[in-house]
Short mmCIF file of C-alpha atoms in Angstrom, two decimals:
data_model
loop_
_atom_site.label_atom_id
_atom_site.label_comp_id
_atom_site.label_asym_id
_atom_site.label_seq_id
_atom_site.Cartn_x
_atom_site.Cartn_y
_atom_site.Cartn_z
CA MET G 1216 -157.70 67.18 19.56
CA GLU G 1217 -158.55 69.42 16.92
CA ASP G 1218 -161.59 67.27 15.79
CA LYS G 1219 -164.87 67.36 17.29
CA PHE G 1220 -165.79 64.80 20.26
CA ASP G 1221 -168.92 62.47 20.33
CA CYS G 1222 -169.04 63.34 24.06
CA ILE G 1223 -167.29 65.38 26.73
CA ILE G 1224 -167.47 64.31 30.04
CA ILE G 1225 -166.86 66.68 32.90
CA GLY G 1226 -165.68 65.00 36.00
CA GLY G 1227 -163.35 61.95 36.62
CA GLY G 1228 -165.52 60.45 39.35
CA ILE G 1229 -167.56 57.24 39.65
CA ALA G 1230 -170.20 58.67 37.36
CA GLY G 1231 -167.83 60.19 34.87
CA LEU G 1232 -165.53 57.12 34.61
CA SER G 1233 -168.44 54.72 34.48
CA ALA G 1234 -170.09 56.81 31.40
CA ALA G 1235 -166.36 56.74 29.79
CA MET G 1236 -166.13 53.11 30.32
CA THR G 1237 -169.45 52.58 28.51
CA LEU G 1238 -168.44 55.03 25.61
CA ALA G 1239 -165.09 53.37 25.28
CA ARG G 1240 -166.65 49.87 24.89
CA ASN G 1241 -169.32 51.05 22.39
CA ASN G 1242 -166.44 52.72 20.34
CA ALA G 1243 -167.44 56.34 20.68
CA LYS G 1244 -164.64 59.03 20.70
CA PHE G 1245 -164.70 61.13 23.78
CA LEU G 1246 -162.90 63.54 26.18
CA LEU G 1247 -163.20 63.17 29.88
CA ILE G 1248 -161.61 66.09 31.72
CA GLU G 1249 -160.97 65.89 35.50
CA ARG G 1250 -159.87 68.91 37.55
CA GLY G 1251 -158.01 66.69 39.96
CA GLU G 1252 -154.22 65.82 39.42
CA PHE G 1253 -155.69 62.22 38.99
CA SER G 1254 -159.26 60.65 39.36
CA GLY G 1255 -159.94 60.65 42.81
CA ALA G 1256 -157.78 63.67 44.12
CA LYS G 1257 -160.47 65.88 44.60
CA ASN G 1258 -163.29 63.34 45.70
CA VAL G 1259 -164.47 62.44 49.25
CA SER G 1260 -167.18 59.82 50.44
CA GLY G 1261 -167.97 57.77 53.20
CA GLY G 1262 -167.31 55.35 51.74
CA VAL G 1263 -169.19 52.28 50.73
CA LEU G 1264 -169.89 51.42 47.07
CA TRP G 1265 -173.06 49.26 47.78
CA GLY G 1266 -174.39 46.37 45.32
CA GLU G 1267 -173.08 44.45 42.22
CA GLY G 1268 -172.93 47.08 39.70
CA LEU G 1269 -168.99 47.29 39.75
CA SER G 1270 -168.98 43.53 38.85
CA LYS G 1271 -170.62 44.49 35.64
CA LEU G 1272 -168.66 47.32 34.86
CA VAL G 1273 -165.33 45.64 35.60
CA PRO G 1274 -166.03 42.03 35.22
CA GLU G 1275 -164.39 39.76 38.28
CA TYR G 1276 -162.47 43.05 39.72
CA TRP G 1277 -161.78 41.16 42.76
CA ASN G 1278 -159.11 39.35 40.75
CA ASP G 1279 -157.29 42.31 40.14
CA GLU G 1280 -153.97 42.09 42.17
CA ASP G 1281 -154.57 45.67 43.58
CA ALA G 1282 -158.24 46.20 43.06
CA GLY G 1283 -158.68 49.79 44.04
CA PHE G 1284 -161.11 48.86 46.97
CA GLU G 1285 -160.16 48.35 50.69
CA ARG G 1286 -162.54 45.73 51.97
CA TYR G 1287 -165.66 43.90 51.11
CA ILE G 1288 -168.47 44.07 53.65
CA ASN G 1289 -169.96 40.90 55.41
CA HIS G 1290 -170.38 42.42 58.75
CA ARG G 1291 -173.05 45.45 59.33
CA ARG G 1292 -173.93 47.16 62.25
CA LEU G 1293 -176.23 49.74 63.49
CA THR G 1294 -175.47 51.54 66.86
CA PHE G 1295 -177.99 53.64 68.85
CA MET G 1296 -176.09 55.80 71.41
CA ASP G 1297 -176.97 58.00 74.38
CA GLY G 1298 -174.22 59.46 76.41
CA ASP G 1299 -172.80 56.64 78.23
CA SER G 1300 -174.18 53.51 76.02
CA THR G 1301 -174.41 51.92 72.58
CA PHE G 1302 -176.72 49.37 71.99
CA SER G 1303 -176.20 47.84 68.43
CA ILE G 1304 -177.86 45.74 65.90
CA ASP G 1305 -175.33 43.55 64.43
CA PHE G 1306 -175.37 41.21 61.37
CA LYS G 1307 -172.50 39.14 59.93
CA SER G 1308 -172.80 36.50 57.46
CA GLU G 1309 -170.81 34.09 55.72
CA SER G 1310 -173.00 34.18 52.61
CA PHE G 1311 -171.84 37.66 52.14
CA ASN G 1312 -168.29 36.48 51.48
CA GLU G 1313 -169.39 35.54 47.98
CA GLN G 1314 -168.61 37.22 44.93
CA PRO G 1315 -169.81 39.29 43.39
CA TYR G 1316 -169.85 41.51 46.98
CA LYS G 1317 -172.72 43.13 48.06
CA GLY G 1318 -170.73 46.34 48.99
CA ILE G 1319 -167.07 47.53 49.12
CA ILE G 1320 -165.41 49.88 51.07
CA VAL G 1321 -163.56 52.43 49.05
CA LEU G 1322 -161.19 55.37 49.49
CA ARG G 1323 -161.92 57.56 46.44
CA SER G 1324 -158.14 58.71 46.01
CA LYS G 1325 -157.27 55.04 45.47
CA PHE G 1326 -160.48 53.79 43.82
CA ASP G 1327 -161.03 56.43 41.22
CA ASN G 1328 -157.60 56.30 40.46
CA TRP G 1329 -157.66 52.60 39.84
CA LEU G 1330 -160.95 52.78 38.06
CA SER G 1331 -159.47 55.38 35.46
CA GLU G 1332 -156.91 52.98 34.75
CA LYS G 1333 -159.56 50.34 33.54
CA VAL G 1334 -161.02 52.98 31.37
CA MET G 1335 -157.58 53.58 30.10
CA GLU G 1336 -157.40 49.85 28.98
CA ALA G 1337 -161.05 49.78 27.68
CA ILE G 1338 -159.94 53.25 25.54
CA GLU G 1339 -156.78 51.24 24.36
CA GLU G 1340 -159.04 48.44 22.99
CA SER G 1341 -161.53 50.74 21.20
CA ASP G 1342 -161.37 51.96 17.74
CA TYR G 1343 -160.52 55.65 18.96
CA ALA G 1344 -157.47 54.44 21.07
CA ASP G 1345 -155.48 57.27 19.96
CA GLU G 1346 -158.29 59.87 19.80
CA SER G 1347 -160.36 59.33 23.10
CA PHE G 1348 -158.54 60.91 26.27
CA LEU G 1349 -158.61 61.13 30.06
CA ALA G 1350 -157.53 64.69 30.82
CA PRO G 1351 -156.83 65.37 34.43
CA ASN G 1352 -155.55 68.41 36.16
CA ILE G 1353 -157.82 70.84 33.89
CA LEU G 1354 -160.87 72.77 35.09
CA VAL G 1355 -164.04 73.19 33.01
CA GLU G 1356 -164.86 76.71 33.73
CA GLU G 1357 -167.97 76.78 31.15
CA VAL G 1358 -170.27 74.85 29.16
CA LEU G 1359 -170.43 76.27 25.59
CA MET G 1360 -173.83 76.94 24.33
CA ASP G 1361 -175.25 77.47 20.72
CA GLY G 1362 -178.78 78.46 20.28
CA GLY G 1363 -179.86 76.71 23.72
CA LYS G 1364 -177.62 73.47 22.87
CA ALA G 1365 -174.71 72.60 24.40
CA VAL G 1366 -172.01 72.23 21.95
CA GLY G 1367 -168.54 72.11 23.88
CA ILE G 1368 -166.52 73.24 26.86
CA ARG G 1369 -164.16 76.01 27.84
CA ALA G 1370 -161.26 75.74 30.20
CA GLY G 1371 -158.97 78.58 30.68
CA GLU G 1372 -158.54 79.98 27.11
CA GLU G 1373 -158.90 76.68 25.28
CA LYS G 1374 -162.14 75.23 23.82
CA PHE G 1375 -163.15 71.86 23.08
CA TYR G 1376 -166.40 70.59 21.14
CA ALA G 1377 -168.36 67.90 21.08
CA ASP G 1378 -172.12 66.54 19.96
CA SER G 1379 -173.00 65.93 23.59
CA ILE G 1380 -171.62 66.92 27.39
CA ILE G 1381 -172.34 64.53 30.20
CA ILE G 1382 -171.66 66.63 33.24
CA ALA G 1383 -170.63 64.60 36.23
CA GLU G 1384 -168.94 67.43 38.43
CA GLY G 1385 -170.14 66.18 41.78
CA VAL G 1386 -172.72 67.88 44.12
CA ASN G 1387 -171.20 71.42 44.16
CA ASN G 1388 -172.84 71.46 40.42
CA LEU G 1389 -171.76 74.70 39.14
CA LEU G 1390 -171.90 73.81 35.43
CA THR G 1391 -175.32 72.03 35.94
CA ARG G 1392 -176.32 75.68 37.20
CA GLN G 1393 -174.69 77.49 34.57
CA VAL G 1394 -176.53 75.52 31.65
CA GLY G 1395 -179.63 76.26 33.65
CA LEU G 1396 -180.82 72.89 34.87
CA GLN G 1397 -180.41 74.01 38.52
CA ASN G 1398 -181.19 77.04 40.16
CA LYS G 1399 -178.34 79.61 40.70
CA TYR G 1400 -178.53 79.19 44.39
CA VAL G 1401 -179.28 76.06 46.12
CA PRO G 1402 -180.70 76.20 49.77
CA ALA G 1403 -178.88 74.30 52.48
CA ASP G 1404 -182.36 72.50 53.47
CA ALA G 1405 -181.71 69.24 51.61
CA LEU G 1406 -177.86 69.02 52.17
CA ALA G 1407 -175.64 67.93 54.63
CA VAL G 1408 -171.90 68.27 55.59
CA GLY G 1409 -169.87 65.27 55.98
CA VAL G 1410 -166.72 65.35 58.21
CA LYS G 1411 -164.28 62.65 58.09
CA GLU G 1412 -161.17 61.26 59.56
CA ILE G 1413 -159.07 58.56 58.15
CA ILE G 1414 -157.52 56.84 61.25
CA ARG G 1415 -154.40 54.46 61.12
CA TYR G 1416 -153.74 51.43 62.79
CA ASP G 1417 -151.27 48.44 62.92
CA GLN G 1418 -153.19 46.31 60.31
CA LYS G 1419 -153.12 43.20 63.00
CA VAL G 1420 -154.62 45.38 65.25
CA LEU G 1421 -157.29 46.41 63.15
CA GLU G 1422 -158.29 43.03 62.06
CA ASP G 1423 -158.24 41.44 65.68
CA ARG G 1424 -160.41 44.71 66.94
CA PHE G 1425 -162.91 44.36 63.97
CA GLN G 1426 -162.75 40.87 63.89
CA LEU G 1427 -161.78 40.86 59.92
CA ASN G 1428 -160.63 38.05 57.97
CA GLY G 1429 -158.72 38.58 54.64
CA LEU G 1430 -160.33 41.11 52.82
CA SER G 1431 -163.63 41.13 55.04
CA GLY G 1432 -164.77 44.26 56.33
CA MET G 1433 -167.40 45.90 58.50
CA SER G 1434 -169.52 49.07 58.16
CA ASN G 1435 -171.05 50.63 61.27
CA GLU G 1436 -173.67 53.40 61.26
CA PHE G 1437 -174.59 55.55 64.53
CA ILE G 1438 -177.30 57.47 65.46
CA GLY G 1439 -177.97 59.55 68.90
CA THR G 1440 -175.55 61.43 70.84
CA ALA G 1441 -172.86 60.77 68.02
CA THR G 1442 -174.25 64.24 66.63
CA GLN G 1443 -174.76 66.29 69.89
CA GLY G 1444 -178.41 66.82 68.88
CA VAL G 1445 -177.67 67.93 65.23
CA GLU G 1446 -179.79 65.80 62.60
CA GLY G 1447 -177.52 63.31 61.18
CA GLY G 1448 -175.59 60.50 62.11
CA GLY G 1449 -172.08 58.73 62.23
CA PHE G 1450 -170.02 56.12 60.24
CA LEU G 1451 -167.19 53.57 60.56
CA TYR G 1452 -165.89 51.78 57.79
CA THR G 1453 -162.96 49.44 58.12
CA ASN G 1454 -160.12 49.85 55.46
CA LYS G 1455 -157.15 47.86 55.00
CA ASP G 1456 -155.08 49.12 57.71
CA THR G 1457 -157.18 52.40 58.54
CA ILE G 1458 -160.84 53.38 59.37
CA SER G 1459 -162.87 56.00 57.81
CA PHE G 1460 -164.61 57.66 60.64
CA GLY G 1461 -167.00 60.44 60.57
CA LEU G 1462 -170.28 62.32 60.63
CA VAL G 1463 -172.97 63.57 58.50
CA LEU G 1464 -174.54 66.88 59.98
CA SER G 1465 -177.46 68.60 58.19
CA MET G 1466 -176.34 71.88 57.34
CA ILE G 1467 -179.74 73.74 58.70
CA SER G 1468 -179.60 72.04 62.42
CA LEU G 1469 -175.96 72.59 62.44
CA ARG G 1470 -176.29 76.21 61.72
CA ASP G 1471 -179.05 76.24 64.43
CA SER G 1472 -176.94 74.05 67.12
CA GLY G 1473 -174.24 76.83 67.22
CA LEU G 1474 -171.85 73.84 67.23
CA LYS G 1475 -168.93 73.02 64.85
CA PRO G 1476 -169.07 70.18 62.83
CA TYR G 1477 -165.14 69.30 64.19
CA ASP G 1478 -165.98 69.98 67.70
CA ILE G 1479 -168.99 67.28 67.28
CA LEU G 1480 -166.46 64.83 65.77
CA ASN G 1481 -164.14 65.42 68.82
CA GLU G 1482 -166.95 64.62 71.15
CA PHE G 1483 -168.15 61.58 69.17
CA LYS G 1484 -164.49 59.94 69.40
CA ALA G 1485 -164.46 60.71 73.18
CA HIS G 1486 -167.82 58.89 73.73
CA PRO G 1487 -166.89 56.37 76.51
CA VAL G 1488 -167.69 53.33 74.18
CA LEU G 1489 -166.11 54.67 71.00
CA LYS G 1490 -162.96 55.61 72.92
CA ASP G 1491 -162.25 52.10 73.46
CA THR G 1492 -163.16 51.21 69.81
CA LEU G 1493 -160.83 53.86 68.40
CA LYS G 1494 -157.98 53.18 70.97
CA GLY G 1495 -154.28 53.52 69.37
CA GLY G 1496 -155.55 54.98 66.36
CA GLU G 1497 -153.49 57.96 64.74
CA VAL G 1498 -155.14 60.25 62.51
CA ILE G 1499 -153.63 60.75 59.00
CA GLU G 1500 -156.13 62.65 57.06
CA TYR G 1501 -159.22 65.07 58.01
CA SER G 1502 -161.75 65.69 54.92
CA ALA G 1503 -165.07 67.03 54.40
CA HIS G 1504 -167.60 67.42 51.70
CA ALA G 1505 -171.00 68.50 51.16
CA VAL G 1506 -173.59 65.88 50.40
CA SER G 1507 -177.29 66.09 49.69
CA THR G 1508 -179.75 64.04 51.89
CA GLY G 1509 -181.56 62.26 49.35
CA ASP G 1510 -184.62 64.74 49.35
CA MET G 1511 -185.47 64.75 45.84
CA LYS G 1512 -186.61 68.45 46.29
CA VAL G 1513 -182.95 69.27 45.77
CA MET G 1514 -182.65 67.42 42.29
CA PRO G 1515 -182.05 69.57 39.24
CA LYS G 1516 -185.40 70.68 37.56
CA GLU G 1517 -184.39 68.39 34.76
CA ILE G 1518 -181.22 65.98 34.07
CA TYR G 1519 -181.02 66.49 30.22
CA SER G 1520 -181.32 69.21 27.71
CA ASP G 1521 -180.36 69.79 24.25
CA GLY G 1522 -176.93 68.12 24.15
CA VAL G 1523 -176.47 67.64 27.82
CA LEU G 1524 -177.00 65.08 30.42
CA VAL G 1525 -176.44 65.43 33.99
CA ALA G 1526 -175.14 62.09 35.99
CA GLY G 1527 -173.95 61.08 39.47
CA GLU G 1528 -174.07 63.71 42.36
CA ALA G 1529 -174.66 66.40 40.19
CA ALA G 1530 -177.85 65.48 39.83
CA ASN G 1531 -178.29 64.91 43.59
CA LEU G 1532 -178.70 61.25 43.14
CA LEU G 1533 -177.98 59.94 46.51
CA MET G 1534 -180.19 58.55 49.33
CA ASN G 1535 -180.02 57.33 53.06
CA SER G 1536 -183.12 55.07 53.67
CA GLY G 1537 -181.89 53.72 56.84
CA LYS G 1538 -180.80 50.62 55.15
CA ALA G 1539 -177.77 52.29 53.69
CA ILE G 1540 -176.21 55.42 52.29
CA GLN G 1541 -176.13 55.00 48.62
CA GLY G 1542 -174.49 57.54 46.38
CA MET G 1543 -171.94 55.91 44.47
CA ASP G 1544 -173.85 53.15 43.26
CA TYR G 1545 -175.95 55.72 41.77
CA ALA G 1546 -173.28 57.46 40.39
CA MET G 1547 -172.18 54.46 38.71
CA HIS G 1548 -175.43 53.47 36.96
CA SER G 1549 -176.58 57.04 36.10
CA GLY G 1550 -173.26 57.57 34.64
CA ILE G 1551 -173.62 54.39 32.63
CA LEU G 1552 -177.17 54.92 31.40
CA ALA G 1553 -176.14 58.76 30.34
CA ALA G 1554 -173.28 57.01 28.26
CA GLU G 1555 -175.93 54.37 26.68
CA THR G 1556 -178.01 57.58 25.79
CA ILE G 1557 -175.15 58.95 24.19
CA VAL G 1558 -174.50 55.85 21.98
CA GLU G 1559 -177.96 55.80 21.05
CA ALA G 1560 -178.11 59.69 20.00
CA LYS G 1561 -174.90 58.99 17.72
CA THR G 1562 -176.54 56.17 16.02
CA LYS G 1563 -179.56 58.34 15.50
CA LYS G 1564 -177.40 61.38 14.76
CA ASP G 1565 -179.66 63.00 17.11
CA PHE G 1566 -178.41 64.74 20.15
CA SER G 1567 -181.40 66.92 21.03
CA ALA G 1568 -183.44 66.99 24.05
CA GLY G 1569 -186.00 64.85 22.46
CA THR G 1570 -183.66 62.04 21.98
CA LEU G 1571 -181.67 62.59 25.31
CA LYS G 1572 -184.92 62.48 27.26
CA ASN G 1573 -184.47 58.71 27.25
CA TYR G 1574 -181.86 59.08 29.81
CA ARG G 1575 -184.58 60.08 32.12
CA THR G 1576 -186.72 57.12 31.15
CA LYS G 1577 -183.95 54.85 31.69
CA LEU G 1578 -183.10 56.23 35.05
CA GLU G 1579 -187.04 55.98 36.13
CA ASP G 1580 -187.04 52.48 35.05
CA SER G 1581 -183.81 51.89 37.00
CA PHE G 1582 -183.38 51.16 40.79
CA VAL G 1583 -181.67 54.72 41.00
CA LEU G 1584 -185.09 56.73 40.54
CA LYS G 1585 -187.65 53.88 41.53
CA ASP G 1586 -185.56 53.60 45.15
CA MET G 1587 -185.44 57.40 45.33
CA LYS G 1588 -189.23 57.89 44.87
CA ASN G 1589 -190.34 54.59 46.91
CA PHE G 1590 -188.02 55.64 49.91
CA GLN G 1591 -188.73 59.52 50.03
CA GLY G 1592 -190.74 58.56 53.15
CA ALA G 1593 -187.93 56.81 54.72
CA VAL G 1594 -185.65 59.99 53.97
CA ASP G 1595 -187.95 62.25 55.78
CA PHE G 1596 -188.77 59.66 58.77
CA LEU G 1597 -184.96 59.43 59.42
CA HIS G 1598 -184.63 63.08 59.50
CA SER G 1599 -187.31 63.36 62.23
CA LYS G 1600 -186.11 64.44 65.91
CA GLN G 1601 -187.63 61.13 67.22
CA MET G 1602 -185.57 58.88 64.97
CA PHE G 1603 -182.02 60.32 65.76
CA GLN G 1604 -182.93 61.60 69.35
CA THR G 1605 -185.76 59.90 71.26
CA VAL G 1606 -185.30 56.57 69.80
CA PRO G 1607 -181.55 56.12 70.76
CA GLY G 1608 -182.13 57.26 74.21
CA LEU G 1609 -184.89 55.09 74.65
CA VAL G 1610 -183.30 51.98 73.17
CA CYS G 1611 -180.01 52.71 75.62
CA ASP G 1612 -182.11 53.54 78.39
CA PHE G 1613 -183.92 50.12 77.93
CA GLY G 1614 -180.63 48.24 77.40
CA LYS G 1615 -179.20 49.59 80.69
CA GLN G 1616 -182.25 48.17 82.57
CA PHE G 1617 -182.52 44.71 80.75
CA PHE G 1618 -178.95 43.81 80.85
CA SER G 1619 -178.34 44.88 84.21
CA ILE G 1620 -178.87 42.11 87.06
CA LYS G 1621 -179.51 43.94 90.33
CA ASN G 1622 -180.02 40.51 92.68
CA GLU G 1623 -183.29 42.08 93.73
CA PRO G 1624 -186.81 41.25 92.31
CA THR G 1625 -186.42 41.98 88.51
CA PRO G 1626 -189.44 43.59 86.72
CA LYS G 1627 -190.83 42.07 83.81
CA THR G 1628 -189.33 43.11 80.53
CA ARG G 1629 -192.67 44.91 79.52
CA GLU G 1630 -192.28 47.08 82.49
CA MET G 1631 -188.91 48.10 81.65
CA LEU G 1632 -189.61 48.88 78.42
CA SER G 1633 -192.60 50.83 79.53
CA LYS G 1634 -190.72 52.84 82.01
CA SER G 1635 -188.23 53.53 79.05
CA VAL G 1636 -190.93 54.60 76.82
CA LYS G 1637 -192.49 57.03 79.61
CA LYS G 1638 -189.26 58.35 80.19
CA HIS G 1639 -188.42 59.41 76.64
CA SER G 1640 -191.54 59.48 74.83
CA SER G 1641 -195.11 58.24 74.96
CA TYR G 1642 -196.70 55.03 73.50
CA TRP G 1643 -198.69 57.35 71.47
CA GLU G 1644 -195.81 59.07 69.85
CA LEU G 1645 -194.19 55.63 69.26
CA LEU G 1646 -196.98 54.17 67.94
CA LYS G 1647 -197.25 57.12 65.29
CA LEU G 1648 -193.47 56.84 64.83
CA GLY G 1649 -193.68 52.91 64.26
CA LEU G 1650 -196.52 53.64 61.73
CA LYS G 1651 -194.56 55.98 59.87
CA GLY G 1652 -191.44 53.89 59.70
CA ALA G 1653 -193.46 50.93 58.55
CA ARG G 1654 -195.06 52.56 55.94
CA SER G 1655 -191.76 54.42 55.00
CA LEU G 1656 -189.45 51.35 54.72
CA MET U 567 -157.35 59.42 71.15
CA LYS U 568 -156.57 62.83 72.26
CA LYS U 569 -158.93 65.70 70.97
CA LEU U 570 -157.26 67.24 67.84
CA SER U 571 -157.61 71.22 67.31
CA ILE U 572 -158.97 72.27 64.13
CA ALA U 573 -155.42 73.47 63.43
CA GLU U 574 -154.11 70.10 64.12
CA ARG U 575 -156.83 68.50 61.80
CA LEU U 576 -155.77 70.88 58.73
CA GLY U 577 -152.10 69.92 59.30
CA LYS U 578 -153.20 66.47 57.88
CA VAL U 579 -154.72 67.92 54.70
CA THR U 580 -152.39 68.29 51.58
CA TYR U 581 -152.86 71.62 49.84
CA LEU U 582 -151.78 72.30 46.54
CA ASN U 583 -149.49 75.12 45.48
CA GLN U 584 -148.35 75.68 49.30
CA GLY U 585 -144.93 76.95 48.09
CA LYS U 586 -146.55 79.83 46.10
CA THR U 587 -147.00 82.99 47.82
CA GLU U 588 -149.86 84.37 46.07
CA ALA U 589 -152.41 81.91 45.29
CA LYS U 590 -155.62 82.87 43.58
CA PRO U 591 -158.50 82.94 45.73
CA HIS U 592 -161.37 80.43 44.36
CA ILE U 593 -164.06 81.67 46.94
CA ILE U 594 -164.77 85.57 47.22
CA VAL U 595 -166.89 86.57 50.28
CA ASP U 596 -168.25 90.04 50.46
CA THR U 597 -167.93 90.37 54.35
CA ASP U 598 -169.72 93.66 54.21
CA ILE U 599 -173.15 91.81 53.72
CA CYS U 600 -172.06 89.37 56.53
CA ASN U 601 -171.24 92.23 58.97
CA THR U 602 -174.25 94.64 58.02
CA GLU U 603 -177.15 92.66 56.60
CA CYS U 604 -176.67 88.86 57.86
CA GLY U 605 -178.37 87.87 61.10
CA HIS U 606 -177.18 84.31 61.29
CA LYS U 607 -173.65 84.28 59.94
CA ALA U 608 -174.07 80.52 59.48
CA THR U 609 -170.81 80.14 57.79
CA THR U 610 -168.60 80.91 60.67
CA ARG U 611 -170.13 77.65 62.38
CA VAL U 612 -170.87 75.31 59.64
CA CYS U 613 -167.46 75.64 57.81
CA PRO U 614 -165.75 72.66 58.52
CA ALA U 615 -162.36 74.26 57.72
CA ASN U 616 -162.88 77.32 60.08
CA CYS U 617 -162.16 79.73 57.21
CA TYR U 618 -165.12 82.09 58.41
CA THR U 619 -164.27 83.43 61.90
CA LEU U 620 -165.57 85.91 64.14
CA ASP U 621 -163.42 88.39 65.76
CA ASP U 622 -163.65 89.96 69.29
CA VAL U 623 -166.28 92.58 68.07
CA GLY U 624 -168.40 90.14 66.35
CA LYS U 625 -167.17 90.82 62.56
CA VAL U 626 -167.02 87.90 59.92
CA HIS U 627 -163.61 87.39 58.29
CA PHE U 628 -162.69 85.01 55.61
CA GLN U 629 -159.40 83.21 54.41
CA PHE U 630 -159.52 80.61 51.38
CA GLU U 631 -155.98 79.24 52.43
CA ASP U 632 -157.52 76.46 54.66
CA CYS U 633 -160.38 75.60 52.44
CA ILE U 634 -160.86 72.23 51.63
CA GLU U 635 -163.22 72.66 48.88
CA CYS U 636 -166.29 70.92 50.43
CA GLY U 637 -168.97 73.37 49.26
CA THR U 638 -170.89 74.09 52.64
CA CYS U 639 -170.58 77.85 52.59
CA MET U 640 -172.09 78.12 49.13
CA TYR U 641 -175.39 76.43 50.62
CA ALA U 642 -175.18 78.15 53.84
CA CYS U 643 -174.98 81.47 52.99
CA ASP U 644 -178.53 82.47 51.85
CA MET U 645 -177.29 86.17 51.71
CA ASN U 646 -175.29 86.10 48.33
CA ALA U 647 -172.28 87.29 50.14
CA VAL U 648 -170.27 83.99 48.81
CA THR U 649 -169.02 83.52 45.32
CA TRP U 650 -167.83 80.10 44.91
CA ASN U 651 -165.88 78.42 42.11
CA TYR U 652 -163.47 75.27 42.03
CA PRO U 653 -159.73 76.35 42.78
CA ASP U 654 -157.42 76.66 39.58
CA PRO U 655 -155.15 73.77 39.08
CA GLU U 656 -152.36 75.61 38.23
CA THR U 657 -152.56 78.79 40.12
CA GLY U 658 -155.21 78.22 43.05
CA ARG U 659 -155.33 76.55 46.23
CA GLY U 660 -157.03 73.38 47.14
CA VAL U 661 -156.53 70.08 48.22
CA LYS U 662 -155.32 66.96 47.01
CA TRP U 663 -156.73 64.04 49.11
CA ASN U 664 -154.45 61.14 49.86
CA PHE U 665 -157.20 58.93 50.92
CA GLY U 666 -160.50 60.56 50.42
#
């Protein structure tokens, strides 16, 4: 490992591994350093990897014997909650059974590990089979700079040098801050904390309860009392014989609530409707992680500089537009684009900011920054109090009237709706909310 | 499902270097700042691993051993009391996720 690398990738999560795969396939010589015992050992996500991106990175991945993912999604549900009821929008489609899948549910400790094996295979087929490496269990402590240009990394006493560095260290982006692309202190305003449990069931019980068939799976998001008044929402994803169940809570709102995240999670699980859904499970892991809300104001000042690029959640590429919580697909695509930019720079023999700027251009031309820009209104909208409190209350209240048959003269639906609206809000407030929502989506 | 205490939840976490009596702390908290200058003491509420606690007289205490490396305290503390680093793979504490 004496010679200089074309690129050093810091972090073996989805962004880093996608970059590595792209570099291997383009015959670049690289070193990927991961601080966990293996890729995925330190990583947490909800987690659905949305979109078809993986089928491009690992063609026909679904034919792999143990393909690293838990289930593919053909069933989606959005649930509004109040104290005693739930009201869901439910969509399931056979067309979602077709490959490439529209989304897969993953557990990062398994998925990232699997993806790293795929990268190893790509390295073996490259010109640098003996000179490119995935190095786990090493913590990068510093990006080495020379005259404002990133030239290598330091891990303990050891130093490694490269023409370029891709920082893919995740949301807690200490090195992005060290190289000056992000402020030293990032305030909590645009951040949330996710807390999650892995709950195990007998596989047959799980499949029957959630109407799963083969590898099909369901994603369910929750808004309303799930969060006890704290800004945020809940999630439930079906894995092979477990579910991923948890909450994403705005840090500021949580701070001001006086509630603790694990207590809110207990209340969510004890909700009268959820209690039945979760019955009989055994918690086998508890995890938590900071996550950006998708507000672009938390993004680094820039995502490239002389000799260095920032990819994935280190660049705060994440979004919850209400349709889906996206982050891993952004990580994958930004990792690929960062690596493509490095490959071009290698051809030009120029790794200066002037060349690496193309990374930003590519990202702006892609769905990642296009969507993040287009849906900033939706991000803002979802974080309004009406959306996570008023609307779920109103919807459930209406449900209670609409679905109850009392054997007495029944009011027209319009009157029921009017009653629910007046109880929780006003037509004027709802009109404003509706307009805002329509514009943002 | 029965409610789990935070201790029971953390019992489901696989920590690294459990056998080592002296693990190297990866987070340093200047609790003097918490206890003299900070009005909100946010870390004691937002930390999902209950590493920041308040004692009977309202003083903040910190221990890193239960930390699950989420990063929340680094954002929640706006008083510059928290110095946050990743744990050293050899000598530090920290987690290994079995599922993640």
